[in-house]
Amino acid sequence: MTMQFMLLFSRQGKLRLQKWYVPLSDKEKKKITRELVQTVLARKPKMCSFLEWRDLKIVYKRYASLYFCCAIEDQDNELITLEIIHRYVELLDKYFGSVCELDIIFNFEKAYFILDEFLLGGEAQETSKKNVLKAIEQADLLQEDAKEAETPRSVLEEIGLT
Amino acid sequence: MPAVSKGDGMRGLAVFISDIRNCKSKEAEIKRINKELANIRSKFKGDKALDGYSKKKYVCKLLFIFLLGHDIDFGHMEAVNLLSSNKYTEKQIGYLFISVLVNSNSELIRLINNAIKNDLSSRNPTFMCLALHCIANVGSREMAEAFASEIPRILVAGDTMDSVKQSAALCLLRLYKTSPDLVLMGEWTSRVVHLLNDQHMGVVTAAISLITCLSQKNPDEFKTCVSLAVSRLSRIVSSASTDLQDYTYYFVPAPWLSCKLLRLLQCYPPPEDGAVKGRLVECLETILNKAQEPPKSKKVQHSNAKNAILFEAISLIIHYDSEPNLLVRACNQLGQFLQHRETNLRYLALESMCTLASSEFSHEAVKTHIETVINALKTERDVSVRQRAADLLYAMCDRSNAKQIVAEMLSYLETADYSIREEMVLKVAILAEKYAVDYSWYVDTILNLIRIAGDYVSEEVWYRVIQIVINRDDVQGYAAKTVFEALQAPACHENMVKVGGYILGEFGNLIAGDPRSSPLVQFNLLHSKFHLCSVPTRALLLSAYIKFINLFPETKPTIQEVLRCDSQIRNSDVELQQRAVEYLKLSSIASTDVLATVLEEMPPFPERESSILAKLKKKKGPGAVSVTELEDNKREGGELNGSSDRGPDIAAMAASNASTPSPSADLLGIRSAAPVGAAPTSAGSLLVDVFSEAGPAAPSLAVNDDGFLRDLEQPTEASDALLVEGSGDSDSAPPSEDPAAPLSEADELLNKFVCKNNGVLFENQLLQIGIKSEYRQNLGRMYLFYGNKTSVQFASFSTTVTCPGELQSQLNVQTKPVEPIVEGGAQIQQVLNIECLTDFSDAPLLNIKFRYGGALQNLTLKLPVTINKFFQPTEMLSHDFFQRWKQLSQPQQEAQKIFKANHSMDTEVLKAKLLGLGMALLDNVDPNPENYVCAGVIQTKGQQVGCLLRLEPNAQAQMYRLTLRCSKDSVSRRLCELLAQQF
């Protein structure tokens, strides 16, 4: 199971999250993204979730307005990849509480942190929902502590003007 | 803006994101971003030191801007600063920025590595995990250099937290993939393997990915993982659906881990230990059984997870390819999926069945699903599923169903998606050729292919149909009639014109009896297409026209008229103009006889691997065409081409190839070599090579005494530049590629050829080397035939002949480099010219190097060039013999050996051997009729060496006494040594 990359994009083709597990140049990444977004969006709803693309296999699934799209290698298992996507969606859902596209836009850094706990280097690191969320919550607790220790910020900053 | 549910929000960031989202246009967005970038830049440059929170917020904004697709060229240093913050939240954002925006700025990498090093040694598991995630995300060489030795220690240390172990395992995997040379497992190996036994399922899940990758590279070191993996799998498979608690996914126990375990087992052959194997087979059976049980949940996640394991188990069953029972069960299971309502499952079943089709145990079972698959090809709405169906039809095709499958594929081609047409065309062409019993069917199929999908018919395909028609005279008339009919269509594809032009030019006479296809009608039909065609096709048609002049003298005035008109003879294209001028001249000055000779029907093409297959292989990449398929093709190909006499003896084959062109041919041969025997006259060469840019035809190999001698007398002239000098240039070769030392059996192989000139010199799993040689006076010519016994191409194939030591000055061996590629199943030939300068004892060395599946093969043999090859037999009477015998009486001139018989002492066998030796066997010389005496002269460039031989068998003792007397003592010794091995 080696995932090459994972892309999240909207029905309008806006990229919401990108995770690359193989070293590629920025130019190449943009090219791949453009090509795949176009290919996947052109597919009809009842079509199969897998397609051959270059020498990779693409596994994708749509959740509400968001497409989750992964590239895996020739030997890899498509169905289990589909469930990787689903588990990630479950994790986001549990963490944000009924996750929607906006949560991922405004808290993109959290989406990355959760993904890193779940998949590392393109491989499943921890598949237990409970354990992944526990790790994220511990980190959040550390943030809470840190916040309390911080000095109060300026009023200007509180309302987001800097 | 949604409320942030957890942790601390960065209001500034949220506001910025909102602003961006509210931008009405791309320009407005860019404007807002530029404003923000300016703001952040001034903050970073400002005199006031920023607090951690602000730094974090700005770095986060930069990250957001980058993820929107804009370039970010600053902020890296601030991100690195965040790494050393002791506030988790700041550190985390710093690491995220580094992971997403790595910059190979060496100064930064050093700082980043320092921060990582601190976190790794902090003993704070949360910090350690962050650092490990960063290494795994960046995975650069510099990081591997810094941490590759540290991480295995963390991974196996007893006090490491589980979560850290998980990250360490996958981090190490990433480094191993980037820099395998830096990750040395060595002492850690067994402890890493034992992570498969870890109590924590998460640790096993992470570690197994690492173990799988390492096992692929070093299977022997990790082979203990097999039994551990089997017992782990067995525990999961037999567990109740709730046993594994949080690792149960929609009532399926540990699906990810199960898939990974099954995947790991695919790195190894079936377990040798009976108990382990039994346990594994039980697991596989349980998995197959579960597929038949009613689902525990209606959710698609349940069935996906369950089937993911099932497909991985089937992959393992196919990988083993040794359990007929399991293979057939797998096939039946996939058969059910073929009609499943889930598109995904139909797709995967088609894909997986393709590999099952190539197993001898399940091929027949796969075939029973043909109707379903054909139906899928016709009715699936998704092109990627139809593509899988086409692949499966191709894989399941054999002689019994070829006609049906080809017909279905052809009819599918009419509506096929553009993206897959070319591949479909190749597949149809291959199947039609491979399974053609009836050649009219083959011709029909290819012509249909051109009609339906002419644009996608590559040169290889139409070359091939022509080659086959030329090589099979039973189909020529039919082919002529069929192309004639096809050309009647008002709009026909240019490829059809090419095939039509070529075939009518060769075989138009076979249908000329019918007034509806009289010569002039044929010509007018072809010429009506001329003006619509491209230059290469027109050139081909001009050649067809000149062939018409030969076939049908009555068309000469008409055709000359066409050639003479300005649009031909003054054509701006040089090739067309030249053809028109030359053909016109040829047709007016040459006599009928000359014309008939120059324009003779094309000779059969030599046999070679189908180049269409080679093209498909290239298209699909290596490995896409299964081995069985290729071997199959080789086997069946023989039948198709009508050469049923392909014996196992490569030498025999080589010999027949050398003397007469084999009746079978391969399409693609045209490019690389003109047909053997097509000795071109200067005018004729144009005609012969209609397709080919290759220059002169291969020299005729027909062995004819005069020609042979003539060739031998000037062995080097033609080959100056490409000569491989006798002295080895191995010194300049890279050290790793030094020629191997001669095989231990090299001497034995050499001895086999002392008394014979032809045979198989060497054979192993991969390669067979046949040899055929002839000698005259002090010259010899040796043909080496290298046969690739596998179905995989040999790359970088090269051979070097060297004369070690003093042999350099004794023997001159010259040859040309061989083709660097030997296709699977193909054979290439090399010619060696040998000149004996003076007598010699050693044998030249033949070194062969090539790559087979990536591994360098390097082997060295002794070439069976021995001094006796240069013998001229000398007949003499008894009296003369004994007189000469006495003259050679100096002690060093004689060599004698008494030895035990190693082979049969049968008179006829002995005689045959002595004759093979090259001397004259003299009757009635020795007073004892049991004894054998021989006489001969060894011809070297510098001198002649007279030799006499006496062999005295003692049947009772099973012994021989062998005596040699030669005018040169070194020759006596060498001959004695060589011959003692022969009897």
mmCIF file of C-alpha atoms in Angstrom, chain B residues 436-698:
data_model
loop_
_atom_site.group_PDB
_atom_site.id
_atom_site.type_symbol
_atom_site.label_atom_id
_atom_site.label_comp_id
_atom_site.label_asym_id
_atom_site.label_seq_id
_atom_site.Cartn_x
_atom_site.Cartn_y
_atom_site.Cartn_z
ATOM 1 C CA ALA B 436 -5.108 -18.136 -37.505
ATOM 2 C CA VAL B 437 -5.676 -21.618 -38.814
ATOM 3 C CA ASP B 438 -7.341 -20.351 -41.868
ATOM 4 C CA TYR B 439 -5.441 -17.557 -43.517
ATOM 5 C CA SER B 440 -8.338 -16.110 -45.397
ATOM 6 C CA TRP B 441 -9.811 -15.385 -41.974
ATOM 7 C CA TYR B 442 -6.616 -13.679 -40.960
ATOM 8 C CA VAL B 443 -6.540 -11.526 -44.090
ATOM 9 C CA ASP B 444 -10.203 -10.619 -43.671
ATOM 10 C CA THR B 445 -9.655 -9.646 -40.079
ATOM 11 C CA ILE B 446 -6.743 -7.338 -40.773
ATOM 12 C CA LEU B 447 -8.477 -5.715 -43.714
ATOM 13 C CA ASN B 448 -11.526 -5.172 -41.543
ATOM 14 C CA LEU B 449 -9.269 -3.658 -38.954
ATOM 15 C CA ILE B 450 -7.938 -1.206 -41.519
ATOM 16 C CA ARG B 451 -11.431 -0.411 -42.698
ATOM 17 C CA ILE B 452 -12.862 0.169 -39.236
ATOM 18 C CA ALA B 453 -9.975 1.843 -37.544
ATOM 19 C CA GLY B 454 -7.494 2.672 -40.285
ATOM 20 C CA ASP B 455 -6.025 5.621 -38.419
ATOM 21 C CA TYR B 456 -5.035 3.414 -35.544
ATOM 22 C CA VAL B 457 -3.430 0.687 -37.608
ATOM 23 C CA SER B 458 0.261 1.176 -37.131
ATOM 24 C CA GLU B 459 2.890 0.249 -39.681
ATOM 25 C CA GLU B 460 3.678 -2.915 -37.793
ATOM 26 C CA VAL B 461 0.199 -4.236 -38.399
ATOM 27 C CA TRP B 462 0.063 -3.729 -42.130
ATOM 28 C CA TYR B 463 3.678 -4.841 -42.616
ATOM 29 C CA ARG B 464 2.755 -8.026 -40.887
ATOM 30 C CA VAL B 465 -0.173 -8.889 -43.093
ATOM 31 C CA ILE B 466 2.044 -8.416 -46.122
ATOM 32 C CA GLN B 467 4.784 -10.589 -44.713
ATOM 33 C CA ILE B 468 2.351 -13.353 -43.987
ATOM 34 C CA VAL B 469 0.757 -13.167 -47.412
ATOM 35 C CA ILE B 470 4.179 -13.294 -49.045
ATOM 36 C CA ASN B 471 5.228 -16.279 -47.001
ATOM 37 C CA ARG B 472 2.057 -18.310 -47.569
ATOM 38 C CA ASP B 473 1.251 -19.020 -51.143
ATOM 39 C CA ASP B 474 -2.096 -20.607 -50.289
ATOM 40 C CA VAL B 475 -3.513 -17.248 -49.287
ATOM 41 C CA GLN B 476 -2.060 -15.018 -51.995
ATOM 42 C CA GLY B 477 -4.905 -15.351 -54.470
ATOM 43 C CA TYR B 478 -7.475 -14.768 -51.785
ATOM 44 C CA ALA B 479 -5.585 -11.748 -50.490
ATOM 45 C CA ALA B 480 -5.395 -10.240 -53.975
ATOM 46 C CA LYS B 481 -9.114 -10.738 -54.510
ATOM 47 C CA THR B 482 -10.005 -9.321 -51.123
ATOM 48 C CA VAL B 483 -7.884 -6.195 -51.365
ATOM 49 C CA PHE B 484 -9.186 -5.627 -54.860
ATOM 50 C CA GLU B 485 -12.717 -5.681 -53.484
ATOM 51 C CA ALA B 486 -11.834 -3.508 -50.535
ATOM 52 C CA LEU B 487 -10.305 -0.907 -52.819
ATOM 53 C CA GLN B 488 -13.626 -0.555 -54.630
ATOM 54 C CA ALA B 489 -14.985 1.459 -51.750
ATOM 55 C CA PRO B 490 -15.150 5.107 -52.757
ATOM 56 C CA ALA B 491 -13.338 6.226 -49.627
ATOM 57 C CA CYS B 492 -10.820 3.808 -48.357
ATOM 58 C CA HIS B 493 -8.139 4.348 -45.792
ATOM 59 C CA GLU B 494 -4.647 5.068 -46.969
ATOM 60 C CA ASN B 495 -3.367 2.007 -45.144
ATOM 61 C CA MET B 496 -5.713 -0.033 -47.307
ATOM 62 C CA VAL B 497 -4.168 1.560 -50.398
ATOM 63 C CA LYS B 498 -0.721 0.593 -49.153
ATOM 64 C CA VAL B 499 -1.645 -3.007 -48.520
ATOM 65 C CA GLY B 500 -3.616 -3.119 -51.780
ATOM 66 C CA GLY B 501 -0.770 -1.632 -53.790
ATOM 67 C CA TYR B 502 1.757 -4.011 -52.388
ATOM 68 C CA ILE B 503 -0.343 -7.132 -52.731
ATOM 69 C CA LEU B 504 -1.627 -6.399 -56.224
ATOM 70 C CA GLY B 505 1.922 -5.513 -57.286
ATOM 71 C CA GLU B 506 3.058 -8.931 -56.162
ATOM 72 C CA PHE B 507 0.044 -11.110 -56.785
ATOM 73 C CA GLY B 508 -2.306 -9.170 -59.049
ATOM 74 C CA ASN B 509 -1.694 -11.812 -61.711
ATOM 75 C CA LEU B 510 -3.574 -14.345 -59.614
ATOM 76 C CA ILE B 511 -6.861 -12.553 -60.211
ATOM 77 C CA ALA B 512 -6.126 -11.088 -63.638
ATOM 78 C CA GLY B 513 -8.004 -13.893 -65.379
ATOM 79 C CA ASP B 514 -11.317 -12.434 -64.363
ATOM 80 C CA PRO B 515 -12.242 -9.616 -66.758
ATOM 81 C CA ARG B 516 -13.700 -7.695 -63.818
ATOM 82 C CA SER B 517 -10.227 -7.502 -62.377
ATOM 83 C CA SER B 518 -8.132 -7.435 -65.499
ATOM 84 C CA PRO B 519 -4.684 -5.841 -65.287
ATOM 85 C CA LEU B 520 -5.871 -2.477 -66.533
ATOM 86 C CA VAL B 521 -8.842 -2.474 -64.206
ATOM 87 C CA GLN B 522 -6.505 -3.201 -61.305
ATOM 88 C CA PHE B 523 -4.143 -0.471 -62.365
ATOM 89 C CA ASN B 524 -6.886 2.099 -62.838
ATOM 90 C CA LEU B 525 -8.336 1.246 -59.481
ATOM 91 C CA LEU B 526 -5.007 1.772 -57.737
ATOM 92 C CA HIS B 527 -4.232 4.889 -59.680
ATOM 93 C CA SER B 528 -7.590 6.406 -58.827
ATOM 94 C CA LYS B 529 -6.386 6.561 -55.208
ATOM 95 C CA PHE B 530 -2.927 7.879 -56.055
ATOM 96 C CA HIS B 531 -3.631 11.588 -55.879
ATOM 97 C CA LEU B 532 -5.261 11.424 -52.490
ATOM 98 C CA CYS B 533 -2.299 9.724 -50.879
ATOM 99 C CA SER B 534 0.758 10.928 -49.009
ATOM 100 C CA VAL B 535 4.252 10.743 -50.448
ATOM 101 C CA PRO B 536 5.294 7.409 -48.906
ATOM 102 C CA THR B 537 2.153 5.735 -50.211
ATOM 103 C CA ARG B 538 2.672 7.215 -53.651
ATOM 104 C CA ALA B 539 6.232 5.907 -53.663
ATOM 105 C CA LEU B 540 4.909 2.478 -52.815
ATOM 106 C CA LEU B 541 2.332 2.716 -55.587
ATOM 107 C CA LEU B 542 5.017 3.639 -58.121
ATOM 108 C CA SER B 543 6.837 0.458 -57.181
ATOM 109 C CA ALA B 544 3.616 -1.465 -57.601
ATOM 110 C CA TYR B 545 3.270 0.051 -61.075
ATOM 111 C CA ILE B 546 6.696 -1.102 -62.220
ATOM 112 C CA LYS B 547 5.852 -4.525 -60.875
ATOM 113 C CA PHE B 548 2.701 -4.387 -63.005
ATOM 114 C CA ILE B 549 4.817 -3.768 -66.088
ATOM 115 C CA ASN B 550 6.570 -7.017 -65.377
ATOM 116 C CA LEU B 551 3.446 -8.958 -64.466
ATOM 117 C CA PHE B 552 1.331 -7.600 -67.303
ATOM 118 C CA PRO B 553 3.304 -6.383 -70.313
ATOM 119 C CA GLU B 554 0.079 -5.040 -71.809
ATOM 120 C CA THR B 555 -0.106 -2.343 -69.147
ATOM 121 C CA LYS B 556 3.317 -1.013 -70.062
ATOM 122 C CA PRO B 557 2.215 1.835 -72.400
ATOM 123 C CA THR B 558 -0.387 3.085 -69.934
ATOM 124 C CA ILE B 559 1.981 2.978 -67.007
ATOM 125 C CA GLN B 560 4.844 4.542 -68.922
ATOM 126 C CA GLU B 561 2.457 7.328 -69.816
ATOM 127 C CA VAL B 562 1.728 7.875 -66.135
ATOM 128 C CA LEU B 563 5.405 7.795 -65.187
ATOM 129 C CA ARG B 564 6.275 10.163 -67.941
ATOM 130 C CA CYS B 565 3.839 12.899 -67.024
ATOM 131 C CA ASP B 566 5.263 15.993 -65.366
ATOM 132 C CA SER B 567 3.591 15.440 -62.063
ATOM 133 C CA GLN B 568 5.735 12.333 -61.638
ATOM 134 C CA ILE B 569 8.938 12.885 -63.488
ATOM 135 C CA ARG B 570 9.236 16.460 -62.289
ATOM 136 C CA ASN B 571 7.742 15.929 -58.899
ATOM 137 C CA SER B 572 9.176 18.238 -56.291
ATOM 138 C CA ASP B 573 9.638 15.307 -53.968
ATOM 139 C CA VAL B 574 13.037 13.773 -54.666
ATOM 140 C CA GLU B 575 12.033 10.240 -53.853
ATOM 141 C CA LEU B 576 9.013 10.260 -56.127
ATOM 142 C CA GLN B 577 10.903 11.923 -58.920
ATOM 143 C CA GLN B 578 13.734 9.437 -58.692
ATOM 144 C CA ARG B 579 11.415 6.479 -58.723
ATOM 145 C CA ALA B 580 9.494 7.806 -61.693
ATOM 146 C CA VAL B 581 12.686 8.468 -63.653
ATOM 147 C CA GLU B 582 14.332 5.177 -62.804
ATOM 148 C CA TYR B 583 11.259 3.054 -63.362
ATOM 149 C CA LEU B 584 10.526 4.711 -66.646
ATOM 150 C CA LYS B 585 14.068 4.107 -67.819
ATOM 151 C CA LEU B 586 14.111 0.583 -66.495
ATOM 152 C CA SER B 587 10.888 -0.270 -68.282
ATOM 153 C CA SER B 588 12.122 1.106 -71.585
ATOM 154 C CA ILE B 589 15.669 -0.224 -71.762
ATOM 155 C CA ALA B 590 15.608 -3.505 -69.877
ATOM 156 C CA SER B 591 14.800 -6.711 -71.716
ATOM 157 C CA THR B 592 11.954 -8.852 -70.476
ATOM 158 C CA ASP B 593 14.407 -11.225 -68.849
ATOM 159 C CA VAL B 594 16.166 -8.501 -66.957
ATOM 160 C CA LEU B 595 12.865 -7.024 -65.904
ATOM 161 C CA ALA B 596 11.661 -10.386 -64.715
ATOM 162 C CA THR B 597 14.795 -10.855 -62.652
ATOM 163 C CA VAL B 598 14.832 -7.397 -61.134
ATOM 164 C CA LEU B 599 11.133 -7.379 -60.426
ATOM 165 C CA GLU B 600 10.856 -10.919 -59.241
ATOM 166 C CA GLU B 601 8.339 -11.759 -56.575
ATOM 167 C CA MET B 602 9.547 -10.959 -53.080
ATOM 168 C CA PRO B 603 11.273 -13.862 -51.369
ATOM 169 C CA PRO B 604 9.841 -15.075 -48.073
ATOM 170 C CA PHE B 605 10.728 -13.070 -45.019
ATOM 171 C CA PRO B 606 12.904 -14.602 -42.323
ATOM 172 C CA GLU B 607 11.178 -15.617 -39.166
ATOM 173 C CA ARG B 608 11.347 -13.387 -36.157
ATOM 174 C CA GLU B 609 9.270 -12.502 -33.155
ATOM 175 C CA SER B 610 6.160 -10.623 -34.085
ATOM 176 C CA SER B 611 6.951 -6.976 -33.846
ATOM 177 C CA ILE B 612 3.338 -6.211 -33.101
ATOM 178 C CA LEU B 613 3.719 -8.069 -29.885
ATOM 179 C CA ALA B 614 6.878 -6.138 -29.178
ATOM 180 C CA LYS B 615 4.963 -2.948 -29.729
ATOM 181 C CA LEU B 616 2.168 -3.951 -27.404
ATOM 182 C CA LYS B 617 4.718 -4.891 -24.788
ATOM 183 C CA LYS B 618 6.368 -1.534 -25.126
ATOM 184 C CA LYS B 619 3.037 0.209 -24.872
ATOM 185 C CA LYS B 620 2.003 -1.625 -21.769
ATOM 186 C CA GLY B 621 5.418 -1.643 -20.200
ATOM 187 C CA PRO B 622 7.384 -4.700 -19.224
ATOM 188 C CA GLY B 623 5.466 -7.243 -17.278
ATOM 189 C CA ALA B 624 2.171 -6.363 -18.837
ATOM 190 C CA VAL B 625 2.301 -9.323 -21.124
ATOM 191 C CA SER B 626 2.488 -12.422 -19.072
ATOM 192 C CA VAL B 627 5.144 -14.986 -19.593
ATOM 193 C CA THR B 628 2.733 -17.700 -20.504
ATOM 194 C CA GLU B 629 1.226 -15.494 -23.070
ATOM 195 C CA LEU B 630 4.549 -14.961 -24.704
ATOM 196 C CA GLU B 631 5.531 -18.544 -24.646
ATOM 197 C CA ASP B 632 2.186 -19.377 -25.937
ATOM 198 C CA ASN B 633 2.711 -17.000 -28.735
ATOM 199 C CA LYS B 634 6.023 -18.522 -29.547
ATOM 200 C CA ARG B 635 4.518 -21.932 -29.675
ATOM 201 C CA GLU B 636 1.476 -20.947 -31.612
ATOM 202 C CA GLY B 637 3.424 -18.554 -33.735
ATOM 203 C CA GLY B 638 5.356 -21.439 -35.113
ATOM 204 C CA GLU B 639 2.184 -23.042 -36.316
ATOM 205 C CA LEU B 640 0.910 -19.897 -37.804
ATOM 206 C CA ASN B 641 3.973 -19.377 -39.811
ATOM 207 C CA GLY B 642 3.869 -22.886 -40.980
ATOM 208 C CA SER B 643 7.279 -23.915 -39.794
ATOM 209 C CA SER B 644 6.414 -27.119 -38.095
ATOM 210 C CA ASP B 645 9.968 -28.376 -38.243
ATOM 211 C CA ARG B 646 11.287 -26.285 -35.397
ATOM 212 C CA GLY B 647 13.261 -28.819 -33.549
ATOM 213 C CA PRO B 648 14.790 -28.294 -30.202
ATOM 214 C CA ASP B 649 18.220 -28.365 -31.717
ATOM 215 C CA ILE B 650 19.191 -24.823 -32.169
ATOM 216 C CA ALA B 651 22.126 -25.740 -34.330
ATOM 217 C CA ALA B 652 19.909 -27.516 -36.771
ATOM 218 C CA MET B 653 17.694 -24.518 -36.854
ATOM 219 C CA ALA B 654 20.597 -22.233 -37.324
ATOM 220 C CA ALA B 655 21.881 -24.371 -40.097
ATOM 221 C CA SER B 656 18.622 -24.328 -41.922
ATOM 222 C CA ASN B 657 18.391 -20.609 -41.475
ATOM 223 C CA ALA B 658 21.784 -20.169 -42.895
ATOM 224 C CA SER B 659 21.307 -22.178 -46.013
ATOM 225 C CA THR B 660 17.791 -21.415 -47.101
ATOM 226 C CA PRO B 661 15.487 -18.771 -45.797
ATOM 227 C CA SER B 662 12.943 -20.338 -43.566
ATOM 228 C CA PRO B 663 9.497 -20.328 -45.085
ATOM 229 C CA SER B 664 8.071 -18.435 -42.210
ATOM 230 C CA ALA B 665 8.487 -14.796 -41.796
ATOM 231 C CA ASP B 666 7.809 -12.044 -39.559
ATOM 232 C CA LEU B 667 6.393 -8.814 -40.464
ATOM 233 C CA LEU B 668 8.669 -6.609 -38.838
ATOM 234 C CA GLY B 669 11.814 -7.986 -40.088
ATOM 235 C CA ILE B 670 11.641 -5.589 -42.899
ATOM 236 C CA ARG B 671 13.168 -2.733 -41.032
ATOM 237 C CA SER B 672 16.181 -4.275 -39.558
ATOM 238 C CA ALA B 673 17.233 -6.615 -42.308
ATOM 239 C CA ALA B 674 16.144 -7.193 -45.804
ATOM 240 C CA PRO B 675 15.064 -10.724 -46.533
ATOM 241 C CA VAL B 676 17.858 -13.188 -46.780
ATOM 242 C CA GLY B 677 18.653 -14.045 -50.311
ATOM 243 C CA ALA B 678 17.325 -10.856 -51.773
ATOM 244 C CA ALA B 679 20.599 -9.978 -53.345
ATOM 245 C CA PRO B 680 19.922 -6.602 -54.776
ATOM 246 C CA THR B 681 21.030 -5.461 -58.137
ATOM 247 C CA SER B 682 21.640 -1.788 -58.214
ATOM 248 C CA ALA B 683 18.324 -0.985 -59.791
ATOM 249 C CA GLY B 684 16.546 -3.643 -57.888
ATOM 250 C CA SER B 685 17.407 -2.430 -54.456
ATOM 251 C CA LEU B 686 14.915 0.315 -54.721
ATOM 252 C CA LEU B 687 12.268 -2.206 -55.378
ATOM 253 C CA VAL B 688 13.275 -4.661 -52.812
ATOM 254 C CA ASP B 689 13.347 -2.171 -50.019
ATOM 255 C CA VAL B 690 10.096 -0.510 -50.612
ATOM 256 C CA PHE B 691 9.672 -0.161 -46.921
ATOM 257 C CA SER B 692 13.069 -0.172 -45.635
ATOM 258 C CA GLU B 693 15.636 2.463 -45.098
ATOM 259 C CA ALA B 694 18.138 -0.213 -44.295
ATOM 260 C CA GLY B 695 20.776 -0.266 -46.948
ATOM 261 C CA PRO B 696 22.238 -3.423 -48.352
ATOM 262 C CA ALA B 697 20.513 -6.682 -47.805
ATOM 263 C CA ALA B 698 22.182 -9.089 -45.451
#
